[in-house]
CSV table of N, CA and C in Angstrom, one decimal:
chain,number,residue,atom,x,y,z
A,52,UNK,N,94.6,16.2,51.3
A,52,UNK,CA,94.4,14.7,51.0
A,52,UNK,C,93.0,14.3,51.5
A,53,UNK,N,92.5,14.9,52.6
A,53,UNK,CA,91.2,14.6,53.1
A,53,UNK,C,90.1,15.0,52.1
A,54,UNK,N,90.3,16.2,51.5
A,54,UNK,CA,89.3,16.7,50.5
A,54,UNK,C,89.2,15.7,49.3
A,55,UNK,N,90.3,15.2,48.9
A,55,UNK,CA,90.3,14.3,47.8
A,55,UNK,C,89.6,13.0,48.1
A,56,UNK,N,89.8,12.5,49.3
A,56,UNK,CA,89.2,11.3,49.7
A,56,UNK,C,87.7,11.5,49.8
A,57,UNK,N,87.3,12.6,50.3
A,57,UNK,CA,85.8,13.0,50.4
A,57,UNK,C,85.2,13.0,49.0
A,58,UNK,N,85.9,13.6,48.1
A,58,UNK,CA,85.4,13.8,46.7
A,58,UNK,C,85.3,12.4,46.1
A,59,UNK,N,86.3,11.5,46.3
A,59,UNK,CA,86.2,10.1,45.8
A,59,UNK,C,84.9,9.4,46.4
A,60,UNK,N,84.7,9.6,47.7
A,60,UNK,CA,83.5,9.0,48.3
A,60,UNK,C,82.2,9.5,47.7
A,61,UNK,N,82.2,10.8,47.5
A,61,UNK,CA,81.0,11.4,46.8
A,61,UNK,C,80.8,10.9,45.4
A,62,UNK,N,81.9,10.7,44.7
A,62,UNK,CA,81.8,10.2,43.3
A,62,UNK,C,81.3,8.7,43.4
A,63,UNK,N,81.7,8.0,44.3
A,63,UNK,CA,81.3,6.6,44.5
A,63,UNK,C,79.8,6.5,44.8
A,64,UNK,N,79.3,7.4,45.6
A,64,UNK,CA,77.9,7.5,46.0
A,64,UNK,C,77.1,7.9,44.8
A,65,UNK,N,77.6,8.9,44.0
A,65,UNK,CA,76.8,9.4,42.9
A,65,UNK,C,76.7,8.2,41.8
A,66,UNK,N,77.8,7.5,41.6
A,66,UNK,CA,77.8,6.4,40.6
A,66,UNK,C,76.9,5.3,41.1
A,67,UNK,N,76.9,5.0,42.4
A,67,UNK,CA,76.0,4.0,42.9
A,67,UNK,C,74.5,4.4,42.7
A,68,UNK,N,74.2,5.6,43.0
A,68,UNK,CA,72.8,6.1,42.7
A,68,UNK,C,72.5,6.1,41.3
A,69,UNK,N,73.4,6.5,40.4
A,69,UNK,CA,73.2,6.4,39.0
A,69,UNK,C,72.9,5.0,38.5
A,70,UNK,N,73.7,4.1,39.0
A,70,UNK,CA,73.6,2.7,38.7
A,70,UNK,C,72.2,2.1,39.1
A,71,UNK,N,71.7,2.5,40.2
A,71,UNK,CA,70.4,2.0,40.7
A,71,UNK,C,69.3,2.6,39.8
A,72,UNK,N,69.4,3.9,39.4
A,72,UNK,CA,68.4,4.5,38.6
A,72,UNK,C,68.4,3.9,37.2
A,73,UNK,N,69.6,3.6,36.6
A,73,UNK,CA,69.7,3.0,35.3
A,73,UNK,C,69.1,1.6,35.3
A,74,UNK,N,69.3,0.9,36.4
A,74,UNK,CA,68.8,-0.5,36.5
A,74,UNK,C,67.3,-0.4,36.5
A,75,UNK,N,66.7,0.6,37.2
A,75,UNK,CA,65.2,0.7,37.2
A,75,UNK,C,64.7,1.0,35.8
A,76,UNK,N,65.4,1.8,35.1
A,76,UNK,CA,65.0,2.1,33.7
A,76,UNK,C,65.1,0.9,32.8
A,77,UNK,N,66.2,0.2,33.0
A,77,UNK,CA,66.5,-1.1,32.2
A,77,UNK,C,65.3,-2.1,32.5
A,78,UNK,N,64.9,-2.1,33.7
A,78,UNK,CA,63.8,-3.0,34.1
A,78,UNK,C,62.5,-2.6,33.4
A,79,UNK,N,62.3,-1.3,33.4
A,79,UNK,CA,61.1,-0.8,32.7
A,79,UNK,C,61.1,-1.1,31.2
A,80,UNK,N,62.3,-0.9,30.6
A,80,UNK,CA,62.4,-1.1,29.2
A,80,UNK,C,62.2,-2.6,28.9
A,81,UNK,N,62.9,-3.5,29.7
A,81,UNK,CA,62.7,-4.9,29.6
A,81,UNK,C,61.3,-5.3,29.7
A,82,UNK,N,60.6,-4.8,30.7
A,82,UNK,CA,59.1,-5.1,30.9
A,82,UNK,C,58.3,-4.7,29.7
A,83,UNK,N,58.6,-3.5,29.2
A,83,UNK,CA,57.8,-3.1,28.0
A,83,UNK,C,58.1,-3.9,26.8
A,84,UNK,N,59.4,-4.3,26.6
A,84,UNK,CA,59.7,-5.2,25.5
A,84,UNK,C,59.0,-6.5,25.6
A,85,UNK,N,59.0,-7.1,26.8
A,85,UNK,CA,58.3,-8.4,27.0
A,85,UNK,C,56.8,-8.3,26.7
A,86,UNK,N,56.2,-7.2,27.2
A,86,UNK,CA,54.7,-7.0,26.9
A,86,UNK,C,54.4,-6.8,25.5
A,87,UNK,N,55.4,-6.2,24.7
A,87,UNK,CA,55.1,-5.9,23.3
A,87,UNK,C,55.7,-7.0,22.4
A,88,UNK,N,56.4,-8.0,22.9
A,88,UNK,CA,56.9,-9.0,22.1
A,88,UNK,C,58.2,-8.6,21.3
A,89,UNK,N,58.9,-7.6,21.8
A,89,UNK,CA,60.1,-7.1,21.1
A,89,UNK,C,61.3,-7.7,21.7
A,90,UNK,N,62.2,-8.3,20.9
A,90,UNK,CA,63.4,-8.9,21.4
A,90,UNK,C,64.6,-8.0,21.3
A,91,UNK,N,64.7,-7.1,20.3
A,91,UNK,CA,65.9,-6.3,20.1
A,91,UNK,C,65.4,-4.8,19.9
A,92,UNK,N,66.3,-3.9,20.3
A,92,UNK,CA,66.1,-2.5,20.0
A,92,UNK,C,67.4,-1.9,19.4
A,93,UNK,N,67.3,-0.8,18.7
A,93,UNK,CA,68.4,-0.1,18.1
A,93,UNK,C,69.3,-1.1,17.2
A,94,UNK,N,68.6,-1.8,16.3
A,94,UNK,CA,69.2,-2.7,15.4
A,94,UNK,C,70.1,-3.8,16.1
A,95,UNK,N,69.6,-4.2,17.2
A,95,UNK,CA,70.3,-5.3,18.0
A,95,UNK,C,71.4,-4.8,19.0
A,96,UNK,N,71.5,-3.5,19.1
A,96,UNK,CA,72.5,-3.0,20.1
A,96,UNK,C,72.0,-3.4,21.5
A,97,UNK,N,70.7,-3.5,21.7
A,97,UNK,CA,70.2,-3.9,23.0
A,97,UNK,C,69.2,-5.1,22.7
A,98,UNK,N,69.3,-6.1,23.6
A,98,UNK,CA,68.4,-7.2,23.4
A,98,UNK,C,68.1,-7.9,24.7
A,99,UNK,N,67.0,-8.7,24.7
A,99,UNK,CA,66.7,-9.5,25.9
A,99,UNK,C,67.3,-10.8,25.7
A,100,UNK,N,67.8,-11.4,26.9
A,100,UNK,CA,68.3,-12.7,26.9
A,100,UNK,C,67.8,-13.4,28.1
A,101,UNK,N,67.5,-14.7,27.9
A,101,UNK,CA,66.9,-15.5,29.0
A,101,UNK,C,68.0,-16.5,29.4
A,102,UNK,N,68.1,-16.7,30.8
A,102,UNK,CA,69.0,-17.8,31.3
A,102,UNK,C,68.1,-18.7,32.1
A,103,UNK,N,68.3,-20.0,32.0
A,103,UNK,CA,67.6,-21.0,32.8
A,103,UNK,C,68.6,-21.9,33.4
A,104,UNK,N,68.4,-22.1,34.7
A,104,UNK,CA,69.2,-23.1,35.4
A,104,UNK,C,68.2,-23.8,36.3
A,105,UNK,N,67.9,-25.1,36.0
A,105,UNK,CA,67.0,-25.8,36.8
A,105,UNK,C,65.6,-25.1,36.8
A,106,UNK,N,65.1,-24.8,38.0
A,106,UNK,CA,63.8,-24.1,38.1
A,106,UNK,C,64.0,-22.6,38.1
A,107,UNK,N,65.2,-22.1,38.0
A,107,UNK,CA,65.4,-20.7,38.1
A,107,UNK,C,65.6,-20.1,36.7
A,108,UNK,N,65.0,-19.0,36.4
A,108,UNK,CA,65.1,-18.4,35.1
A,108,UNK,C,65.2,-16.9,35.3
A,109,UNK,N,65.8,-16.2,34.4
A,109,UNK,CA,65.9,-14.8,34.4
A,109,UNK,C,66.0,-14.2,33.0
A,110,UNK,N,65.3,-13.1,32.8
A,110,UNK,CA,65.3,-12.4,31.5
A,110,UNK,C,65.9,-11.1,31.8
A,111,UNK,N,66.9,-10.7,31.1
A,111,UNK,CA,67.6,-9.4,31.4
A,111,UNK,C,67.8,-8.6,30.1
A,112,UNK,N,68.0,-7.3,30.2
A,112,UNK,CA,68.3,-6.5,29.1
A,112,UNK,C,69.8,-6.4,29.0
A,113,UNK,N,70.4,-6.6,27.8
A,113,UNK,CA,71.8,-6.6,27.6
A,113,UNK,C,72.2,-5.6,26.5
A,114,UNK,N,73.3,-5.0,26.7
A,114,UNK,CA,73.9,-4.1,25.7
A,114,UNK,C,75.0,-4.9,25.0
A,115,UNK,N,74.9,-4.9,23.7
A,115,UNK,CA,76.0,-5.5,22.9
A,115,UNK,C,77.0,-4.5,22.5
A,116,UNK,N,78.2,-4.7,23.0
A,116,UNK,CA,79.3,-3.6,22.8
A,116,UNK,C,80.6,-4.3,22.5
A,117,UNK,N,81.6,-3.5,22.2
A,117,UNK,CA,83.0,-4.1,22.0
A,117,UNK,C,83.7,-4.3,23.3
A,118,UNK,N,84.3,-5.5,23.4
A,118,UNK,CA,85.2,-5.7,24.6
A,118,UNK,C,86.6,-5.2,24.4
A,119,UNK,N,87.5,-5.5,25.3
A,119,UNK,CA,88.8,-5.0,25.2
A,119,UNK,C,89.6,-5.6,24.0
A,120,UNK,N,89.2,-6.7,23.5
A,120,UNK,CA,89.8,-7.3,22.4
A,120,UNK,C,89.1,-7.0,21.1
A,121,UNK,N,88.2,-6.0,21.1
A,121,UNK,CA,87.4,-5.6,20.0
A,121,UNK,C,86.4,-6.6,19.5
A,122,UNK,N,86.1,-7.6,20.2
A,122,UNK,CA,85.1,-8.6,19.9
A,122,UNK,C,83.8,-8.1,20.6
A,123,UNK,N,82.7,-8.4,20.0
A,123,UNK,CA,81.4,-8.0,20.6
A,123,UNK,C,81.1,-8.9,21.8
A,124,UNK,N,80.7,-8.2,22.9
A,124,UNK,CA,80.3,-8.9,24.1
A,124,UNK,C,79.0,-8.3,24.5
A,125,UNK,N,78.3,-9.1,25.3
A,125,UNK,CA,77.0,-8.6,25.9
A,125,UNK,C,77.2,-8.4,27.4
A,126,UNK,N,76.7,-7.2,27.8
A,126,UNK,CA,76.8,-6.9,29.2
A,126,UNK,C,75.4,-6.7,29.8
A,127,UNK,N,75.2,-7.2,31.0
A,127,UNK,CA,73.9,-7.1,31.6
A,127,UNK,C,73.7,-5.7,32.1
A,128,UNK,N,72.5,-5.1,31.9
A,128,UNK,CA,72.1,-3.8,32.4
A,128,UNK,C,71.1,-4.0,33.6
A,129,UNK,N,70.9,-5.2,34.0
A,129,UNK,CA,69.9,-5.5,35.0
A,129,UNK,C,70.4,-6.0,36.3
A,130,UNK,N,71.7,-5.9,36.5
A,130,UNK,CA,72.3,-6.5,37.7
A,130,UNK,C,72.3,-5.5,38.9
A,131,UNK,N,72.2,-4.2,38.7
A,131,UNK,CA,72.3,-3.2,39.7
A,131,UNK,C,73.7,-3.0,40.2
A,132,UNK,N,74.7,-3.6,39.4
A,132,UNK,CA,76.1,-3.5,39.8
A,132,UNK,C,76.8,-2.8,38.7
A,133,UNK,N,78.1,-2.4,39.0
A,133,UNK,CA,79.0,-1.9,38.0
A,133,UNK,C,80.3,-2.4,38.3
A,134,UNK,N,81.1,-2.7,37.2
A,134,UNK,CA,82.4,-3.3,37.4
A,134,UNK,C,83.4,-2.7,36.4
A,135,UNK,N,84.5,-2.2,36.9
A,135,UNK,CA,85.5,-1.6,36.1
A,135,UNK,C,86.1,-2.5,35.0
A,136,UNK,N,86.1,-3.8,35.3
A,136,UNK,CA,86.7,-4.8,34.4
A,136,UNK,C,85.6,-5.7,33.7
A,137,UNK,N,84.3,-5.2,33.8
A,137,UNK,CA,83.2,-6.1,33.3
A,137,UNK,C,83.3,-7.5,33.8
A,138,UNK,N,83.3,-7.6,35.1
A,138,UNK,CA,83.4,-8.9,35.8
A,138,UNK,C,82.4,-9.9,35.3
A,139,UNK,N,82.9,-11.1,35.3
A,139,UNK,CA,82.0,-12.2,34.8
A,139,UNK,C,81.3,-12.8,36.1
A,140,UNK,N,80.0,-12.9,36.0
A,140,UNK,CA,79.3,-13.6,37.1
A,140,UNK,C,78.5,-14.8,36.5
A,141,UNK,N,78.1,-15.7,37.4
A,141,UNK,CA,77.4,-16.9,37.0
A,141,UNK,C,76.0,-16.9,37.5
A,142,UNK,N,75.1,-17.1,36.6
A,142,UNK,CA,73.7,-17.2,37.0
A,142,UNK,C,73.5,-18.5,37.8
A,143,UNK,N,73.0,-18.4,39.0
A,143,UNK,CA,72.8,-19.5,39.9
A,143,UNK,C,74.1,-20.4,40.1
A,144,UNK,N,75.2,-19.8,40.0
A,144,UNK,CA,76.5,-20.5,40.2
A,144,UNK,C,76.9,-21.4,39.0
A,145,UNK,N,76.1,-21.4,37.9
A,145,UNK,CA,76.3,-22.2,36.8
A,145,UNK,C,77.3,-21.6,35.8
A,146,UNK,N,78.5,-22.2,35.6
A,146,UNK,CA,79.6,-21.7,34.8
A,146,UNK,C,79.1,-21.6,33.3
A,147,UNK,N,78.2,-22.4,32.9
A,147,UNK,CA,77.7,-22.3,31.5
A,147,UNK,C,76.8,-21.1,31.3
A,148,UNK,N,76.3,-20.5,32.4
A,148,UNK,CA,75.4,-19.4,32.3
A,148,UNK,C,76.1,-18.1,32.8
A,149,UNK,N,77.2,-17.8,32.2
A,149,UNK,CA,78.0,-16.6,32.7
A,149,UNK,C,77.5,-15.4,31.9
A,150,UNK,N,77.6,-14.2,32.6
A,150,UNK,CA,77.3,-12.9,32.0
A,150,UNK,C,78.3,-11.9,32.5
A,151,UNK,N,78.4,-10.8,31.7
A,151,UNK,CA,79.3,-9.7,32.1
A,151,UNK,C,78.5,-8.6,32.8
A,152,UNK,N,79.1,-8.0,33.8
A,152,UNK,CA,78.6,-6.8,34.5
A,152,UNK,C,79.0,-5.6,33.8
A,153,UNK,N,78.1,-4.6,33.6
A,153,UNK,CA,78.5,-3.4,32.9
A,153,UNK,C,79.5,-2.6,33.6
A,154,UNK,N,80.3,-1.8,32.8
A,154,UNK,CA,81.2,-0.8,33.4
A,154,UNK,C,80.7,0.6,33.2
A,155,UNK,N,81.4,1.6,33.7
A,155,UNK,CA,80.9,2.9,33.6
A,155,UNK,C,80.6,3.4,32.2
A,156,UNK,N,81.5,3.0,31.3
A,156,UNK,CA,81.2,3.4,29.9
A,156,UNK,C,80.0,2.8,29.3
A,157,UNK,N,79.7,1.6,29.7
A,157,UNK,CA,78.4,0.9,29.3
A,157,UNK,C,77.2,1.7,29.9
A,158,UNK,N,77.4,2.1,31.1
A,158,UNK,CA,76.3,2.8,31.7
A,158,UNK,C,76.1,4.2,31.0
A,159,UNK,N,77.1,4.9,30.7
A,159,UNK,CA,77.0,6.1,29.9
A,159,UNK,C,76.4,5.9,28.6
A,160,UNK,N,76.7,4.8,27.9
A,160,UNK,CA,76.2,4.5,26.6
A,160,UNK,C,74.7,4.3,26.7
A,161,UNK,N,74.3,3.5,27.8
A,161,UNK,CA,72.9,3.2,28.0
A,161,UNK,C,72.1,4.5,28.3
A,162,UNK,N,72.6,5.4,29.1
A,162,UNK,CA,72.0,6.6,29.4
A,162,UNK,C,71.8,7.5,28.2
A,163,UNK,N,72.9,7.5,27.4
A,163,UNK,CA,72.8,8.3,26.1
A,163,UNK,C,71.8,7.8,25.2
A,164,UNK,N,71.6,6.4,25.1
A,164,UNK,CA,70.7,5.8,24.2
A,164,UNK,C,69.2,5.7,24.7
A,165,UNK,N,69.0,6.0,26.0
A,165,UNK,CA,67.7,5.8,26.5
A,165,UNK,C,66.6,6.5,25.7
A,166,UNK,N,66.8,7.7,25.4
A,166,UNK,CA,65.7,8.5,24.6
A,166,UNK,C,65.4,7.8,23.3
A,167,UNK,N,66.4,7.3,22.6
A,167,UNK,CA,66.2,6.6,21.3
A,167,UNK,C,65.5,5.3,21.6
A,168,UNK,N,65.9,4.6,22.6
A,168,UNK,CA,65.2,3.3,22.9
A,168,UNK,C,63.7,3.5,23.3
A,169,UNK,N,63.5,4.5,24.1
A,169,UNK,CA,62.1,4.7,24.5
A,169,UNK,C,61.2,5.2,23.3
A,170,UNK,N,61.8,6.0,22.4
A,170,UNK,CA,61.1,6.4,21.2
A,170,UNK,C,60.9,5.3,20.3
A,171,UNK,N,61.8,4.4,20.2
A,171,UNK,CA,61.6,3.2,19.3
A,171,UNK,C,60.5,2.3,19.9
A,172,UNK,N,60.5,2.1,21.2
A,172,UNK,CA,59.4,1.3,21.8
A,172,UNK,C,58.1,2.0,21.6
A,173,UNK,N,58.0,3.3,21.8
A,173,UNK,CA,56.8,4.0,21.6
A,173,UNK,C,56.3,3.9,20.2
A,174,UNK,N,57.2,3.7,19.2
A,174,UNK,CA,56.8,3.7,17.8
A,174,UNK,C,56.3,2.3,17.3
A,175,UNK,N,56.4,1.3,18.2
A,175,UNK,CA,55.9,0.0,17.8
A,175,UNK,C,54.4,0.0,17.8
A,176,UNK,N,53.9,-0.5,16.6
A,176,UNK,CA,52.4,-0.6,16.5
A,176,UNK,C,52.2,-1.6,15.4
A,177,UNK,N,51.0,-2.1,15.3
A,177,UNK,CA,50.7,-3.0,14.2
A,177,UNK,C,50.7,-2.3,12.9
A,178,UNK,N,51.3,-2.8,11.9
A,178,UNK,CA,51.3,-2.1,10.6
A,178,UNK,C,49.9,-2.2,10.0
A,179,UNK,N,49.6,-1.4,9.0
A,179,UNK,CA,48.3,-1.4,8.3
A,179,UNK,C,48.1,-2.8,7.7
A,180,UNK,N,49.1,-3.4,7.2
A,180,UNK,CA,49.0,-4.7,6.6
A,180,UNK,C,48.6,-5.8,7.6
A,181,UNK,N,49.3,-5.7,8.8
A,181,UNK,CA,49.0,-6.7,9.9
A,181,UNK,C,47.6,-6.5,10.4
A,182,UNK,N,47.1,-5.2,10.5
A,182,UNK,CA,45.8,-5.0,10.9
A,182,UNK,C,44.8,-5.5,9.9
A,183,UNK,N,45.0,-5.3,8.6
A,183,UNK,CA,44.2,-5.8,7.6
A,183,UNK,C,44.1,-7.3,7.7
A,184,UNK,N,45.2,-8.0,7.8
A,184,UNK,CA,45.2,-9.5,7.9
A,184,UNK,C,44.5,-9.9,9.2
A,185,UNK,N,44.7,-9.2,10.3
A,185,UNK,CA,44.0,-9.6,11.5
A,185,UNK,C,42.4,-9.4,11.3
A,186,UNK,N,42.0,-8.4,10.7
A,186,UNK,CA,40.6,-8.2,10.4
A,186,UNK,C,40.0,-9.3,9.5
A,187,UNK,N,40.8,-9.7,8.5
A,187,UNK,CA,40.4,-10.7,7.6
A,187,UNK,C,40.2,-12.0,8.4
A,188,UNK,N,41.1,-12.4,9.2
A,188,UNK,CA,41.0,-13.6,10.0
A,188,UNK,C,39.8,-13.6,11.0
A,189,UNK,N,39.7,-12.4,11.6
A,189,UNK,CA,38.5,-12.2,12.5
A,189,UNK,C,37.2,-12.4,11.8
A,190,UNK,N,37.1,-11.9,10.6
A,190,UNK,CA,35.9,-12.0,9.8
A,190,UNK,C,35.6,-13.5,9.4
A,191,UNK,N,36.7,-14.1,9.0
A,191,UNK,CA,36.6,-15.6,8.7
A,191,UNK,C,36.2,-16.4,9.8
A,192,UNK,N,36.7,-16.1,11.0
A,192,UNK,CA,36.2,-16.9,12.2
A,192,UNK,C,34.8,-16.6,12.5
A,193,UNK,N,34.3,-15.3,12.4
A,193,UNK,CA,32.9,-15.0,12.6
A,193,UNK,C,32.0,-15.8,11.6
A,194,UNK,N,32.5,-15.8,10.3
A,194,UNK,CA,31.7,-16.6,9.3
A,194,UNK,C,31.6,-18.0,9.6
A,195,UNK,N,32.7,-18.6,10.1
A,195,UNK,CA,32.7,-20.0,10.4
A,195,UNK,C,31.8,-20.3,11.6
A,196,UNK,N,31.8,-19.4,12.6
A,196,UNK,CA,30.9,-19.6,13.8
A,196,UNK,C,29.4,-19.5,13.3
A,197,UNK,N,29.1,-18.6,12.4
A,197,UNK,CA,27.8,-18.4,12.0
A,197,UNK,C,27.3,-19.6,11.1
A,198,UNK,N,28.2,-20.2,10.4
A,198,UNK,CA,27.9,-21.4,9.6
A,198,UNK,C,27.7,-22.6,10.4
A,199,UNK,N,28.3,-22.7,11.6
A,199,UNK,CA,28.2,-23.9,12.4
A,199,UNK,C,27.0,-24.0,13.2
């Protein structure tokens, strides 16, 4: 019995460590998305959401997944917590700003998807059309400045 209890404690510690590392990576991905102006990844499976209560605001990375009733729910990957029942928490105690805490399956999904998410972020760049348009506007501004 003692060995089983020790193994449970080791598992809890491993999951706690995994949760912390996943939260750090979620924070990096969120930061990159914000810097690049990207709202969603993997066709909307992951997205940034902002909550504002008074002077407090928070932007977090969410995983859109199916809940127990097969309806799509969003779970936060930025809490540093894990919940077997996807516990509901309230941003700044505001009941209108509730969010779900990820469970272990959500964490596994996120870990599995990390490579694809990072590759998608790395692939964002201005298209040739956008660059052409930007150059056009830049030239127009230069011409206007010279004419003035």
